[in-house]
PDB file of C-alpha atoms and ligand atoms in Angstrom:
ATOM      1  CA  MET U   1     -12.957 -27.783 -87.120  1.00  0.00           C
ATOM      2  CA  LYS U   2     -14.514 -30.730 -85.326  1.00  0.00           C
ATOM      3  CA  LEU U   3     -14.399 -31.582 -81.616  1.00  0.00           C
ATOM      4  CA  ALA U   4     -15.353 -34.616 -79.534  1.00  0.00           C
ATOM      5  CA  ILE U   5     -15.409 -34.416 -75.729  1.00  0.00           C
ATOM      6  CA  THR U   6     -16.131 -36.922 -72.960  1.00  0.00           C
ATOM      7  CA  GLY U   7     -17.617 -35.897 -69.602  1.00  0.00           C
ATOM      8  CA  PRO U   8     -19.265 -32.673 -70.819  1.00  0.00           C
ATOM      9  CA  THR U   9     -22.269 -33.053 -68.475  1.00  0.00           C
ATOM     10  CA  SER U  10     -20.590 -31.706 -65.334  1.00  0.00           C
ATOM     11  CA  GLY U  11     -17.717 -29.662 -63.902  1.00  0.00           C
ATOM     12  CA  ILE U  12     -14.619 -28.991 -66.004  1.00  0.00           C
ATOM     13  CA  GLY U  13     -15.935 -30.742 -69.124  1.00  0.00           C
ATOM     14  CA  GLU U  14     -19.193 -28.766 -69.050  1.00  0.00           C
ATOM     15  CA  VAL U  15     -17.391 -25.406 -68.958  1.00  0.00           C
ATOM     16  CA  ALA U  16     -14.897 -26.512 -71.620  1.00  0.00           C
ATOM     17  CA  PHE U  17     -17.741 -27.686 -73.864  1.00  0.00           C
ATOM     18  CA  ILE U  18     -19.754 -24.444 -73.493  1.00  0.00           C
ATOM     19  CA  GLN U  19     -16.740 -22.202 -74.043  1.00  0.00           C
ATOM     20  CA  LEU U  20     -15.349 -24.209 -76.958  1.00  0.00           C
ATOM     21  CA  ALA U  21     -18.694 -24.550 -78.788  1.00  0.00           C
ATOM     22  CA  PRO U  22     -18.418 -21.217 -80.683  1.00  0.00           C
ATOM     23  CA  HIS U  23     -14.926 -22.154 -81.934  1.00  0.00           C
ATOM     24  CA  PHE U  24     -15.887 -25.427 -83.659  1.00  0.00           C
ATOM     25  CA  ASN U  25     -18.182 -26.222 -86.608  1.00  0.00           C
ATOM     26  CA  GLU U  26     -19.244 -29.634 -85.354  1.00  0.00           C
ATOM     27  CA  ILE U  27     -19.142 -31.099 -81.844  1.00  0.00           C
ATOM     28  CA  PHE U  28     -19.685 -34.667 -80.640  1.00  0.00           C
ATOM     29  CA  LEU U  29     -20.893 -34.589 -77.067  1.00  0.00           C
ATOM     30  CA  ILE U  30     -19.989 -38.001 -75.639  1.00  0.00           C
ATOM     31  CA  ALA U  31     -21.942 -38.758 -72.473  1.00  0.00           C
ATOM     32  CA  ARG U  32     -23.780 -41.474 -70.567  1.00  0.00           C
ATOM     33  CA  ASN U  33     -26.750 -39.344 -69.487  1.00  0.00           C
ATOM     34  CA  GLU U  34     -28.855 -38.156 -72.428  1.00  0.00           C
ATOM     35  CA  SER U  35     -31.251 -35.962 -70.458  1.00  0.00           C
ATOM     36  CA  LYS U  36     -28.344 -34.098 -68.793  1.00  0.00           C
ATOM     37  CA  ALA U  37     -26.744 -33.736 -72.226  1.00  0.00           C
ATOM     38  CA  ASN U  38     -29.962 -32.350 -73.740  1.00  0.00           C
ATOM     39  CA  LYS U  39     -30.379 -29.801 -70.918  1.00  0.00           C
ATOM     40  CA  LEU U  40     -26.801 -28.696 -71.516  1.00  0.00           C
ATOM     41  CA  ILE U  41     -27.309 -28.359 -75.280  1.00  0.00           C
ATOM     42  CA  GLU U  42     -30.374 -26.146 -74.603  1.00  0.00           C
ATOM     43  CA  THR U  43     -28.142 -23.619 -72.802  1.00  0.00           C
ATOM     44  CA  LEU U  44     -26.299 -22.906 -76.069  1.00  0.00           C
ATOM     45  CA  SER U  45     -27.366 -20.373 -78.675  1.00  0.00           C
ATOM     46  CA  LYS U  46     -29.664 -21.729 -81.413  1.00  0.00           C
ATOM     47  CA  HIS U  47     -26.742 -21.386 -83.833  1.00  0.00           C
ATOM     48  CA  ASP U  48     -24.391 -23.498 -81.680  1.00  0.00           C
ATOM     49  CA  GLN U  49     -27.100 -26.072 -80.865  1.00  0.00           C
ATOM     50  CA  LYS U  50     -27.165 -27.083 -84.537  1.00  0.00           C
ATOM     51  CA  LYS U  51     -23.490 -28.094 -84.360  1.00  0.00           C
ATOM     52  CA  ILE U  52     -23.975 -30.648 -81.575  1.00  0.00           C
ATOM     53  CA  THR U  53     -24.488 -34.387 -81.901  1.00  0.00           C
ATOM     54  CA  PHE U  54     -25.144 -36.384 -78.742  1.00  0.00           C
ATOM     55  CA  ILE U  55     -23.238 -39.675 -78.657  1.00  0.00           C
ATOM     56  CA  TYR U  56     -24.165 -42.189 -75.986  1.00  0.00           C
ATOM     57  CA  CYS U  57     -21.182 -43.750 -74.230  1.00  0.00           C
ATOM     58  CA  ASP U  58     -20.586 -45.263 -70.812  1.00  0.00           C
ATOM     59  CA  LEU U  59     -16.802 -45.459 -70.604  1.00  0.00           C
ATOM     60  CA  THR U  60     -17.055 -48.419 -68.227  1.00  0.00           C
ATOM     61  CA  ASP U  61     -19.027 -50.441 -70.811  1.00  0.00           C
ATOM     62  CA  MET U  62     -16.671 -51.214 -73.692  1.00  0.00           C
ATOM     63  CA  GLU U  63     -19.392 -52.188 -76.166  1.00  0.00           C
ATOM     64  CA  THR U  64     -20.860 -48.679 -75.878  1.00  0.00           C
ATOM     65  CA  VAL U  65     -17.386 -47.165 -76.368  1.00  0.00           C
ATOM     66  CA  VAL U  66     -16.967 -49.069 -79.646  1.00  0.00           C
ATOM     67  CA  SER U  67     -20.430 -48.042 -80.882  1.00  0.00           C
ATOM     68  CA  ALA U  68     -19.825 -44.407 -79.857  1.00  0.00           C
ATOM     69  CA  ALA U  69     -16.649 -44.303 -81.983  1.00  0.00           C
ATOM     70  CA  GLN U  70     -18.518 -46.054 -84.801  1.00  0.00           C
ATOM     71  CA  SER U  71     -21.332 -43.452 -84.740  1.00  0.00           C
ATOM     72  CA  ILE U  72     -18.803 -40.610 -84.865  1.00  0.00           C
ATOM     73  CA  LYS U  73     -16.996 -42.239 -87.792  1.00  0.00           C
ATOM     74  CA  GLU U  74     -20.307 -42.579 -89.651  1.00  0.00           C
ATOM     75  CA  LYS U  75     -20.881 -38.826 -89.239  1.00  0.00           C
ATOM     76  CA  THR U  76     -17.450 -37.425 -90.001  1.00  0.00           C
ATOM     77  CA  ALA U  77     -14.327 -38.269 -91.986  1.00  0.00           C
ATOM     78  CA  THR U  78     -12.089 -36.038 -89.841  1.00  0.00           C
ATOM     79  CA  LEU U  79     -11.800 -35.134 -86.162  1.00  0.00           C
ATOM     80  CA  ASP U  80      -9.540 -32.243 -85.129  1.00  0.00           C
ATOM     81  CA  VAL U  81      -9.701 -32.437 -81.338  1.00  0.00           C
ATOM     82  CA  LEU U  82     -10.596 -35.251 -78.947  1.00  0.00           C
ATOM     83  CA  ILE U  83     -10.813 -34.264 -75.266  1.00  0.00           C
ATOM     84  CA  ASN U  84     -10.696 -37.284 -72.959  1.00  0.00           C
ATOM     85  CA  ASN U  85     -12.012 -35.490 -69.890  1.00  0.00           C
ATOM     86  CA  ALA U  86     -14.473 -37.825 -68.118  1.00  0.00           C
ATOM     87  CA  GLY U  87     -13.374 -39.586 -64.970  1.00  0.00           C
ATOM     88  CA  GLY U  88     -13.579 -39.760 -61.238  1.00  0.00           C
ATOM     89  CA  ILE U  89     -12.447 -41.358 -58.008  1.00  0.00           C
ATOM     90  CA  PHE U  90     -14.215 -44.457 -56.655  1.00  0.00           C
ATOM     91  CA  GLN U  91     -14.579 -45.049 -52.927  1.00  0.00           C
ATOM     92  CA  ASN U  92     -14.885 -48.832 -53.088  1.00  0.00           C
ATOM     93  CA  LYS U  93     -13.692 -51.565 -55.382  1.00  0.00           C
ATOM     94  CA  GLU U  94     -16.313 -52.184 -58.052  1.00  0.00           C
ATOM     95  CA  ILE U  95     -15.907 -54.424 -61.088  1.00  0.00           C
ATOM     96  CA  THR U  96     -17.554 -53.520 -64.395  1.00  0.00           C
ATOM     97  CA  LYS U  97     -19.590 -56.028 -66.391  1.00  0.00           C
ATOM     98  CA  ASP U  98     -16.514 -56.428 -68.617  1.00  0.00           C
ATOM     99  CA  GLY U  99     -14.424 -57.446 -65.590  1.00  0.00           C
ATOM    100  CA  PHE U 100     -12.420 -54.231 -65.028  1.00  0.00           C
ATOM    101  CA  GLU U 101     -11.937 -52.160 -61.888  1.00  0.00           C
ATOM    102  CA  MET U 102     -14.332 -49.218 -62.300  1.00  0.00           C
ATOM    103  CA  GLY U 103     -11.770 -46.393 -61.947  1.00  0.00           C
ATOM    104  CA  LEU U 104      -9.404 -48.073 -64.397  1.00  0.00           C
ATOM    105  CA  ALA U 105     -12.239 -48.426 -66.919  1.00  0.00           C
ATOM    106  CA  ALA U 106     -13.717 -44.923 -66.490  1.00  0.00           C
ATOM    107  CA  ASN U 107     -10.426 -43.012 -66.418  1.00  0.00           C
ATOM    108  CA  HIS U 108      -8.167 -45.057 -68.697  1.00  0.00           C
ATOM    109  CA  LEU U 109      -9.476 -48.124 -70.564  1.00  0.00           C
ATOM    110  CA  GLY U 110     -12.603 -46.451 -71.982  1.00  0.00           C
ATOM    111  CA  HIS U 111     -10.545 -43.553 -73.333  1.00  0.00           C
ATOM    112  CA  PHE U 112      -7.831 -45.882 -74.641  1.00  0.00           C
ATOM    113  CA  LEU U 113     -10.452 -47.779 -76.654  1.00  0.00           C
ATOM    114  CA  LEU U 114     -12.272 -44.633 -77.802  1.00  0.00           C
ATOM    115  CA  THR U 115      -9.014 -43.047 -79.007  1.00  0.00           C
ATOM    116  CA  HIS U 116      -7.991 -46.280 -80.738  1.00  0.00           C
ATOM    117  CA  HIS U 117     -11.231 -46.449 -82.726  1.00  0.00           C
ATOM    118  CA  LEU U 118     -11.212 -42.719 -83.520  1.00  0.00           C
ATOM    119  CA  MET U 119      -7.590 -42.790 -84.717  1.00  0.00           C
ATOM    120  CA  PRO U 120      -8.485 -43.053 -88.457  1.00  0.00           C
ATOM    121  CA  VAL U 121     -10.605 -39.864 -88.325  1.00  0.00           C
ATOM    122  CA  LEU U 122      -8.069 -38.082 -86.096  1.00  0.00           C
ATOM    123  CA  LEU U 123      -5.214 -38.902 -88.479  1.00  0.00           C
ATOM    124  CA  ALA U 124      -7.334 -37.697 -91.406  1.00  0.00           C
ATOM    125  CA  ALA U 125      -7.467 -34.176 -89.859  1.00  0.00           C
ATOM    126  CA  PRO U 126      -4.674 -31.694 -90.717  1.00  0.00           C
ATOM    127  CA  LYS U 127      -3.366 -31.143 -87.144  1.00  0.00           C
ATOM    128  CA  PRO U 128      -5.226 -33.489 -84.806  1.00  0.00           C
ATOM    129  CA  LYS U 129      -4.995 -33.225 -81.020  1.00  0.00           C
ATOM    130  CA  VAL U 130      -5.831 -35.634 -78.207  1.00  0.00           C
ATOM    131  CA  ILE U 131      -6.126 -33.912 -74.822  1.00  0.00           C
ATOM    132  CA  ASN U 132      -6.150 -36.129 -71.723  1.00  0.00           C
ATOM    133  CA  VAL U 133      -7.295 -34.701 -68.396  1.00  0.00           C
ATOM    134  CA  SER U 134      -4.915 -36.108 -65.780  1.00  0.00           C
ATOM    135  CA  SER U 135      -4.110 -34.858 -62.272  1.00  0.00           C
ATOM    136  CA  GLU U 136      -1.281 -33.959 -59.921  1.00  0.00           C
ATOM    137  CA  ALA U 137      -2.527 -37.004 -57.979  1.00  0.00           C
ATOM    138  CA  HIS U 138      -0.444 -39.049 -60.474  1.00  0.00           C
ATOM    139  CA  ARG U 139       2.590 -38.327 -58.271  1.00  0.00           C
ATOM    140  CA  ALA U 140       1.209 -40.687 -55.591  1.00  0.00           C
ATOM    141  CA  ALA U 141       0.908 -43.668 -57.983  1.00  0.00           C
ATOM    142  CA  LYS U 142       2.039 -47.149 -56.953  1.00  0.00           C
ATOM    143  CA  VAL U 143       1.410 -49.298 -59.996  1.00  0.00           C
ATOM    144  CA  ASP U 144       1.296 -53.097 -59.966  1.00  0.00           C
ATOM    145  CA  PHE U 145       0.933 -54.163 -63.595  1.00  0.00           C
ATOM    146  CA  ASN U 146       0.380 -57.750 -62.481  1.00  0.00           C
ATOM    147  CA  ASP U 147      -2.864 -56.868 -60.709  1.00  0.00           C
ATOM    148  CA  LEU U 148      -4.467 -53.844 -62.392  1.00  0.00           C
ATOM    149  CA  ASN U 149      -7.978 -55.000 -61.442  1.00  0.00           C
ATOM    150  CA  TYR U 150      -7.197 -55.552 -57.735  1.00  0.00           C
ATOM    151  CA  THR U 151      -7.886 -59.276 -57.845  1.00  0.00           C
ATOM    152  CA  ASN U 152      -5.363 -60.073 -55.101  1.00  0.00           C
ATOM    153  CA  LYS U 153      -4.367 -56.677 -53.729  1.00  0.00           C
ATOM    154  CA  LYS U 154      -6.340 -54.619 -51.193  1.00  0.00           C
ATOM    155  CA  PHE U 155      -8.144 -51.759 -52.958  1.00  0.00           C
ATOM    156  CA  ASN U 156      -7.084 -48.234 -52.005  1.00  0.00           C
ATOM    157  CA  SER U 157      -9.333 -45.561 -53.476  1.00  0.00           C
ATOM    158  CA  PHE U 158      -6.754 -42.754 -53.674  1.00  0.00           C
ATOM    159  CA  ILE U 159      -3.848 -44.893 -54.921  1.00  0.00           C
ATOM    160  CA  SER U 160      -6.029 -46.482 -57.600  1.00  0.00           C
ATOM    161  CA  TYR U 161      -7.022 -42.958 -58.737  1.00  0.00           C
ATOM    162  CA  ALA U 162      -3.371 -41.819 -58.670  1.00  0.00           C
ATOM    163  CA  ASN U 163      -2.453 -44.833 -60.832  1.00  0.00           C
ATOM    164  CA  VAL U 164      -5.032 -44.126 -63.524  1.00  0.00           C
ATOM    165  CA  LYS U 165      -4.083 -40.451 -63.641  1.00  0.00           C
ATOM    166  CA  LEU U 166      -0.454 -41.562 -64.170  1.00  0.00           C
ATOM    167  CA  PHE U 167      -1.788 -43.788 -66.973  1.00  0.00           C
ATOM    168  CA  ASN U 168      -3.318 -40.678 -68.623  1.00  0.00           C
ATOM    169  CA  ILE U 169       0.180 -39.141 -68.870  1.00  0.00           C
ATOM    170  CA  LEU U 170       1.866 -42.385 -69.982  1.00  0.00           C
ATOM    171  CA  PHE U 171      -0.857 -42.810 -72.624  1.00  0.00           C
ATOM    172  CA  THR U 172      -0.305 -39.208 -73.823  1.00  0.00           C
ATOM    173  CA  LYS U 173       3.436 -39.722 -74.174  1.00  0.00           C
ATOM    174  CA  TYR U 174       2.912 -43.031 -76.003  1.00  0.00           C
ATOM    175  CA  LEU U 175       0.486 -41.388 -78.453  1.00  0.00           C
ATOM    176  CA  SER U 176       2.922 -38.563 -79.244  1.00  0.00           C
ATOM    177  CA  GLU U 177       5.808 -41.000 -79.620  1.00  0.00           C
ATOM    178  CA  ASN U 178       4.004 -43.463 -81.875  1.00  0.00           C
ATOM    179  CA  PHE U 179       1.591 -41.261 -83.834  1.00  0.00           C
ATOM    180  CA  GLY U 180       3.497 -37.929 -83.770  1.00  0.00           C
ATOM    181  CA  GLU U 181       5.129 -38.616 -87.127  1.00  0.00           C
ATOM    182  CA  LYS U 182       1.665 -39.123 -88.602  1.00  0.00           C
ATOM    183  CA  GLY U 183       0.721 -35.645 -87.376  1.00  0.00           C
ATOM    184  CA  LEU U 184      -0.964 -36.412 -84.056  1.00  0.00           C
ATOM    185  CA  ASN U 185      -0.398 -34.115 -81.061  1.00  0.00           C
ATOM    186  CA  ALA U 186      -1.223 -35.385 -77.586  1.00  0.00           C
ATOM    187  CA  TYR U 187      -1.283 -33.437 -74.329  1.00  0.00           C
ATOM    188  CA  ALA U 188      -2.043 -34.248 -70.706  1.00  0.00           C
ATOM    189  CA  LEU U 189      -3.036 -31.702 -68.106  1.00  0.00           C
ATOM    190  CA  HIS U 190      -3.799 -31.003 -64.477  1.00  0.00           C
ATOM    191  CA  PRO U 191      -6.846 -28.708 -64.183  1.00  0.00           C
ATOM    192  CA  GLY U 192      -6.182 -27.548 -60.588  1.00  0.00           C
ATOM    193  CA  VAL U 193      -8.128 -28.514 -57.478  1.00  0.00           C
ATOM    194  CA  VAL U 194     -11.587 -27.725 -58.743  1.00  0.00           C
ATOM    195  CA  LYS U 195     -15.003 -27.531 -57.077  1.00  0.00           C
ATOM    196  CA  THR U 196     -17.086 -29.929 -59.184  1.00  0.00           C
ATOM    197  CA  ASN U 197     -18.954 -33.186 -58.547  1.00  0.00           C
ATOM    198  CA  PHE U 198     -15.561 -34.883 -58.295  1.00  0.00           C
ATOM    199  CA  GLY U 199     -14.897 -36.613 -54.960  1.00  0.00           C
ATOM    200  CA  LYS U 200     -18.355 -35.864 -53.531  1.00  0.00           C
ATOM    201  CA  GLN U 201     -19.078 -39.532 -52.844  1.00  0.00           C
ATOM    202  CA  THR U 202     -15.782 -40.222 -51.085  1.00  0.00           C
ATOM    203  CA  SER U 203     -15.414 -40.766 -47.341  1.00  0.00           C
ATOM    204  CA  GLY U 204     -12.411 -41.836 -45.229  1.00  0.00           C
ATOM    205  CA  ILE U 205      -9.220 -39.765 -45.110  1.00  0.00           C
ATOM    206  CA  PHE U 206      -9.511 -38.572 -48.708  1.00  0.00           C
ATOM    207  CA  GLY U 207     -13.183 -37.622 -48.154  1.00  0.00           C
ATOM    208  CA  ILE U 208     -12.268 -35.533 -45.071  1.00  0.00           C
ATOM    209  CA  PHE U 209      -9.360 -33.885 -46.918  1.00  0.00           C
ATOM    210  CA  TRP U 210     -11.612 -33.107 -49.905  1.00  0.00           C
ATOM    211  CA  LYS U 211     -14.330 -31.532 -47.722  1.00  0.00           C
ATOM    212  CA  MET U 212     -11.743 -29.429 -45.879  1.00  0.00           C
ATOM    213  CA  ALA U 213     -10.202 -28.326 -49.186  1.00  0.00           C
ATOM    214  CA  GLY U 214     -13.635 -27.081 -50.405  1.00  0.00           C
ATOM    215  CA  PRO U 215     -13.214 -23.379 -49.555  1.00  0.00           C
ATOM    216  CA  PHE U 216      -9.802 -23.257 -51.266  1.00  0.00           C
ATOM    217  CA  MET U 217     -10.861 -24.891 -54.505  1.00  0.00           C
ATOM    218  CA  ILE U 218     -11.010 -23.022 -57.797  1.00  0.00           C
ATOM    219  CA  THR U 219     -14.195 -22.758 -59.875  1.00  0.00           C
ATOM    220  CA  ALA U 220     -14.928 -25.024 -62.855  1.00  0.00           C
ATOM    221  CA  GLU U 221     -14.431 -21.926 -65.065  1.00  0.00           C
ATOM    222  CA  GLU U 222     -10.858 -21.601 -63.747  1.00  0.00           C
ATOM    223  CA  GLY U 223     -10.343 -25.373 -63.876  1.00  0.00           C
ATOM    224  CA  ALA U 224     -11.326 -25.602 -67.542  1.00  0.00           C
ATOM    225  CA  LYS U 225      -8.788 -22.980 -68.681  1.00  0.00           C
ATOM    226  CA  THR U 226      -5.898 -25.329 -69.528  1.00  0.00           C
ATOM    227  CA  THR U 227      -8.189 -27.710 -71.447  1.00  0.00           C
ATOM    228  CA  ILE U 228      -9.591 -24.781 -73.450  1.00  0.00           C
ATOM    229  CA  TYR U 229      -6.109 -23.359 -74.034  1.00  0.00           C
ATOM    230  CA  LEU U 230      -4.818 -26.687 -75.380  1.00  0.00           C
ATOM    231  CA  ALA U 231      -7.882 -27.184 -77.602  1.00  0.00           C
ATOM    232  CA  LYS U 232      -7.743 -23.687 -79.117  1.00  0.00           C
ATOM    233  CA  THR U 233      -4.060 -22.818 -79.294  1.00  0.00           C
ATOM    234  CA  LYS U 234      -1.423 -23.840 -81.812  1.00  0.00           C
ATOM    235  CA  ILE U 235       1.187 -25.487 -79.569  1.00  0.00           C
ATOM    236  CA  ASP U 236       4.892 -25.679 -80.491  1.00  0.00           C
ATOM    237  CA  SER U 237       5.442 -29.151 -82.000  1.00  0.00           C
ATOM    238  CA  LEU U 238       8.317 -29.720 -79.555  1.00  0.00           C
ATOM    239  CA  LYS U 239       5.725 -29.818 -76.763  1.00  0.00           C
ATOM    240  CA  ASN U 240       4.001 -32.875 -78.227  1.00  0.00           C
ATOM    241  CA  GLY U 241       3.400 -35.385 -75.399  1.00  0.00           C
ATOM    242  CA  TYR U 242       3.855 -32.799 -72.618  1.00  0.00           C
ATOM    243  CA  TYR U 243       1.969 -32.430 -69.336  1.00  0.00           C
ATOM    244  CA  PHE U 244       0.438 -28.978 -68.732  1.00  0.00           C
ATOM    245  CA  LYS U 245      -0.651 -27.041 -65.672  1.00  0.00           C
ATOM    246  CA  LYS U 246      -1.984 -23.444 -65.708  1.00  0.00           C
ATOM    247  CA  SER U 247      -1.590 -23.570 -69.527  1.00  0.00           C
ATOM    248  CA  ARG U 248       2.162 -24.177 -69.284  1.00  0.00           C
ATOM    249  CA  PRO U 249       4.196 -27.362 -69.693  1.00  0.00           C
ATOM    250  CA  VAL U 250       5.435 -28.739 -66.361  1.00  0.00           C
ATOM    251  CA  LYS U 251       7.508 -31.749 -65.365  1.00  0.00           C
ATOM    252  CA  PRO U 252       5.416 -34.728 -64.291  1.00  0.00           C
ATOM    253  CA  SER U 253       6.759 -37.445 -61.965  1.00  0.00           C
ATOM    254  CA  SER U 254       9.775 -39.489 -63.079  1.00  0.00           C
ATOM    255  CA  GLU U 255       7.478 -42.518 -63.558  1.00  0.00           C
ATOM    256  CA  ALA U 256       5.411 -40.491 -66.023  1.00  0.00           C
ATOM    257  CA  HIS U 257       8.558 -40.260 -68.184  1.00  0.00           C
ATOM    258  CA  SER U 258       9.303 -43.978 -68.045  1.00  0.00           C
ATOM    259  CA  LYS U 259       9.343 -45.603 -71.485  1.00  0.00           C
ATOM    260  CA  LYS U 260       9.258 -49.006 -69.844  1.00  0.00           C
ATOM    261  CA  MET U 261       6.028 -48.091 -68.027  1.00  0.00           C
ATOM    262  CA  ARG U 262       4.267 -46.575 -71.037  1.00  0.00           C
ATOM    263  CA  ASP U 263       5.158 -49.566 -73.214  1.00  0.00           C
ATOM    264  CA  ARG U 264       3.908 -51.934 -70.511  1.00  0.00           C
ATOM    265  CA  LEU U 265       0.693 -49.943 -70.041  1.00  0.00           C
ATOM    266  CA  TRP U 266       0.017 -50.064 -73.786  1.00  0.00           C
ATOM    267  CA  LYS U 267       0.646 -53.810 -73.885  1.00  0.00           C
ATOM    268  CA  GLU U 268      -1.562 -54.499 -70.846  1.00  0.00           C
ATOM    269  CA  SER U 269      -4.346 -52.240 -72.152  1.00  0.00           C
ATOM    270  CA  GLU U 270      -4.326 -54.003 -75.525  1.00  0.00           C
ATOM    271  CA  LYS U 271      -4.400 -57.356 -73.765  1.00  0.00           C
ATOM    272  CA  MET U 272      -7.379 -56.398 -71.578  1.00  0.00           C
ATOM    273  CA  LEU U 273      -9.269 -54.805 -74.475  1.00  0.00           C
ATOM    274  CA  ALA U 274      -8.372 -57.385 -77.154  1.00  0.00           C
ATOM    275  CA  LYS U 275     -12.038 -58.355 -77.598  1.00  0.00           C
ATOM    276  CA  TRP U 276     -13.028 -54.790 -78.575  1.00  0.00           C
ATOM    277  CA  LEU U 277     -10.007 -53.615 -80.599  1.00  0.00           C
TER     278      LEU U 277
HETATM  279  N1  NAP X 301     -12.070 -31.656 -59.722  1.00  0.00           N
HETATM  280  C1  NAP X 301     -10.767 -31.719 -59.518  1.00  0.00           C
HETATM  281  O1  NAP X 301     -10.228 -31.136 -58.561  1.00  0.00           O
HETATM  282  C2  NAP X 301      -9.887 -32.490 -60.451  1.00  0.00           C
HETATM  283  C3  NAP X 301      -8.493 -32.456 -60.228  1.00  0.00           C
HETATM  284  C4  NAP X 301      -7.657 -33.151 -61.106  1.00  0.00           C
HETATM  285  C5  NAP X 301      -8.194 -33.841 -62.171  1.00  0.00           C
HETATM  286  N2  NAP X 301      -9.562 -33.880 -62.349  1.00  0.00           N
HETATM  287  C6  NAP X 301     -10.069 -34.639 -63.502  1.00  0.00           C
HETATM  288  O2  NAP X 301     -10.913 -33.811 -64.262  1.00  0.00           O
HETATM  289  C7  NAP X 301     -11.835 -34.597 -65.014  1.00  0.00           C
HETATM  290  C8  NAP X 301     -13.236 -34.003 -64.907  1.00  0.00           C
HETATM  291  O3  NAP X 301     -13.647 -34.096 -63.560  1.00  0.00           O
HETATM  292  P1  NAP X 301     -14.590 -33.020 -62.849  1.00  0.00           P
HETATM  293  O4  NAP X 301     -13.834 -32.478 -61.710  1.00  0.00           O
HETATM  294  O5  NAP X 301     -15.188 -32.101 -63.820  1.00  0.00           O
HETATM  295  O6  NAP X 301     -15.673 -34.030 -62.225  1.00  0.00           O
HETATM  296  P2  NAP X 301     -17.265 -34.184 -62.406  1.00  0.00           P
HETATM  297  O7  NAP X 301     -17.941 -32.891 -62.159  1.00  0.00           O
HETATM  298  O8  NAP X 301     -17.609 -35.339 -61.538  1.00  0.00           O
HETATM  299  O9  NAP X 301     -17.440 -34.589 -63.949  1.00  0.00           O
HETATM  300  C9  NAP X 301     -17.074 -35.867 -64.412  1.00  0.00           C
HETATM  301  C10 NAP X 301     -17.649 -36.094 -65.797  1.00  0.00           C
HETATM  302  O10 NAP X 301     -17.258 -37.412 -66.217  1.00  0.00           O
HETATM  303  C11 NAP X 301     -18.433 -38.128 -66.614  1.00  0.00           C
HETATM  304  N3  NAP X 301     -18.281 -39.567 -66.377  1.00  0.00           N
HETATM  305  C12 NAP X 301     -17.896 -40.180 -65.229  1.00  0.00           C
HETATM  306  N4  NAP X 301     -17.912 -41.513 -65.385  1.00  0.00           N
HETATM  307  C13 NAP X 301     -18.302 -41.748 -66.664  1.00  0.00           C
HETATM  308  C14 NAP X 301     -18.531 -42.917 -67.424  1.00  0.00           C
HETATM  309  N5  NAP X 301     -18.401 -44.134 -66.901  1.00  0.00           N
HETATM  310  N6  NAP X 301     -18.922 -42.791 -68.716  1.00  0.00           N
HETATM  311  C15 NAP X 301     -19.108 -41.579 -69.275  1.00  0.00           C
HETATM  312  N7  NAP X 301     -18.921 -40.424 -68.593  1.00  0.00           N
HETATM  313  C16 NAP X 301     -18.533 -40.502 -67.300  1.00  0.00           C
HETATM  314  C17 NAP X 301     -19.540 -37.548 -65.746  1.00  0.00           C
HETATM  315  O11 NAP X 301     -20.815 -37.867 -66.295  1.00  0.00           O
HETATM  316  P3  NAP X 301     -22.200 -37.708 -65.428  1.00  0.00           P
HETATM  317  O12 NAP X 301     -22.559 -36.258 -65.511  1.00  0.00           O
HETATM  318  O13 NAP X 301     -23.133 -38.617 -66.144  1.00  0.00           O
HETATM  319  O14 NAP X 301     -21.881 -38.152 -64.036  1.00  0.00           O
HETATM  320  C18 NAP X 301     -19.184 -36.073 -65.817  1.00  0.00           C
HETATM  321  O15 NAP X 301     -19.624 -35.515 -67.055  1.00  0.00           O
HETATM  322  C19 NAP X 301     -11.705 -36.024 -64.470  1.00  0.00           C
HETATM  323  O16 NAP X 301     -10.913 -36.785 -65.353  1.00  0.00           O
HETATM  324  C20 NAP X 301     -10.951 -35.831 -63.143  1.00  0.00           C
HETATM  325  O17 NAP X 301     -10.193 -36.954 -62.804  1.00  0.00           O
HETATM  326  C21 NAP X 301     -10.405 -33.215 -61.527  1.00  0.00           C
END
């Protein structure tokens, strides 16, 4: 069994990576910080260390996403589980060198492109899974498909995060709908409100709320449980495309169910990423 995971260098992804390592024969650790990745690999047993391949990837730099997928494809013909975990909330509007709003690129576009290029090796596995780490924040989304990069609209840190977390669920549903017949299973999840590096740089109302929530947050070990459950467990095929919380399927917002929205998101993502597809 082979696993690839983004964002394994901190928080939820780090715990998921460490706890999943003994259950897989080969693991692609996809990260942007090689020294952090190497320190993490050193915490594993000598036996598990041999299974790990570091793959450089900055999800906000699409060229590196394409070469990351390429390197994985050169090393394996099959991939059983892809965990799209990396992400975060951005306080201010920043535009990547490719021209995308940073949160959109880090949380959605990078993973869209990575999954697209890994699809041949995923579909070559017997029961492949794509697991997308979303958030309950998706319920606050207010999507404007005509201005996804905030060219004309005022940037709002929390709403832009809520939008991309909604995209994670729409993307999941689209994957199950369009690749389910080929054997692909896709799941989205909310990890809980987890004490990690997430949100540490934020100020304003969200920053105050996040600091106040600190004492009530769960640990990264607790927060990683649903990701680990989905990666390890055989899930009923009827649950393909579902959104999970506390290792159980739950109903996401009505927008998250919208076929019109997931089709539009797919179309817009392909349009923005045309150069790298
Ligand atoms: N914490 C929560 O309460 C909470 C709630 C709901 C959903 N989530 C979601 O859970 C996921 C994991 O977050 P976390 O709480 O574990 O946060 P975290 O501790 O900040 O970890 C985020 C991970 O994503 C990586 N990352 C960020 N931007 C990247 C980029 N451009 N390219 C490659 N890797 C990048 C980080 O790498 P570096 O180590 O290099 O920074 C880190 O490994 C995120 O998708 C987040 O939206 C978190």
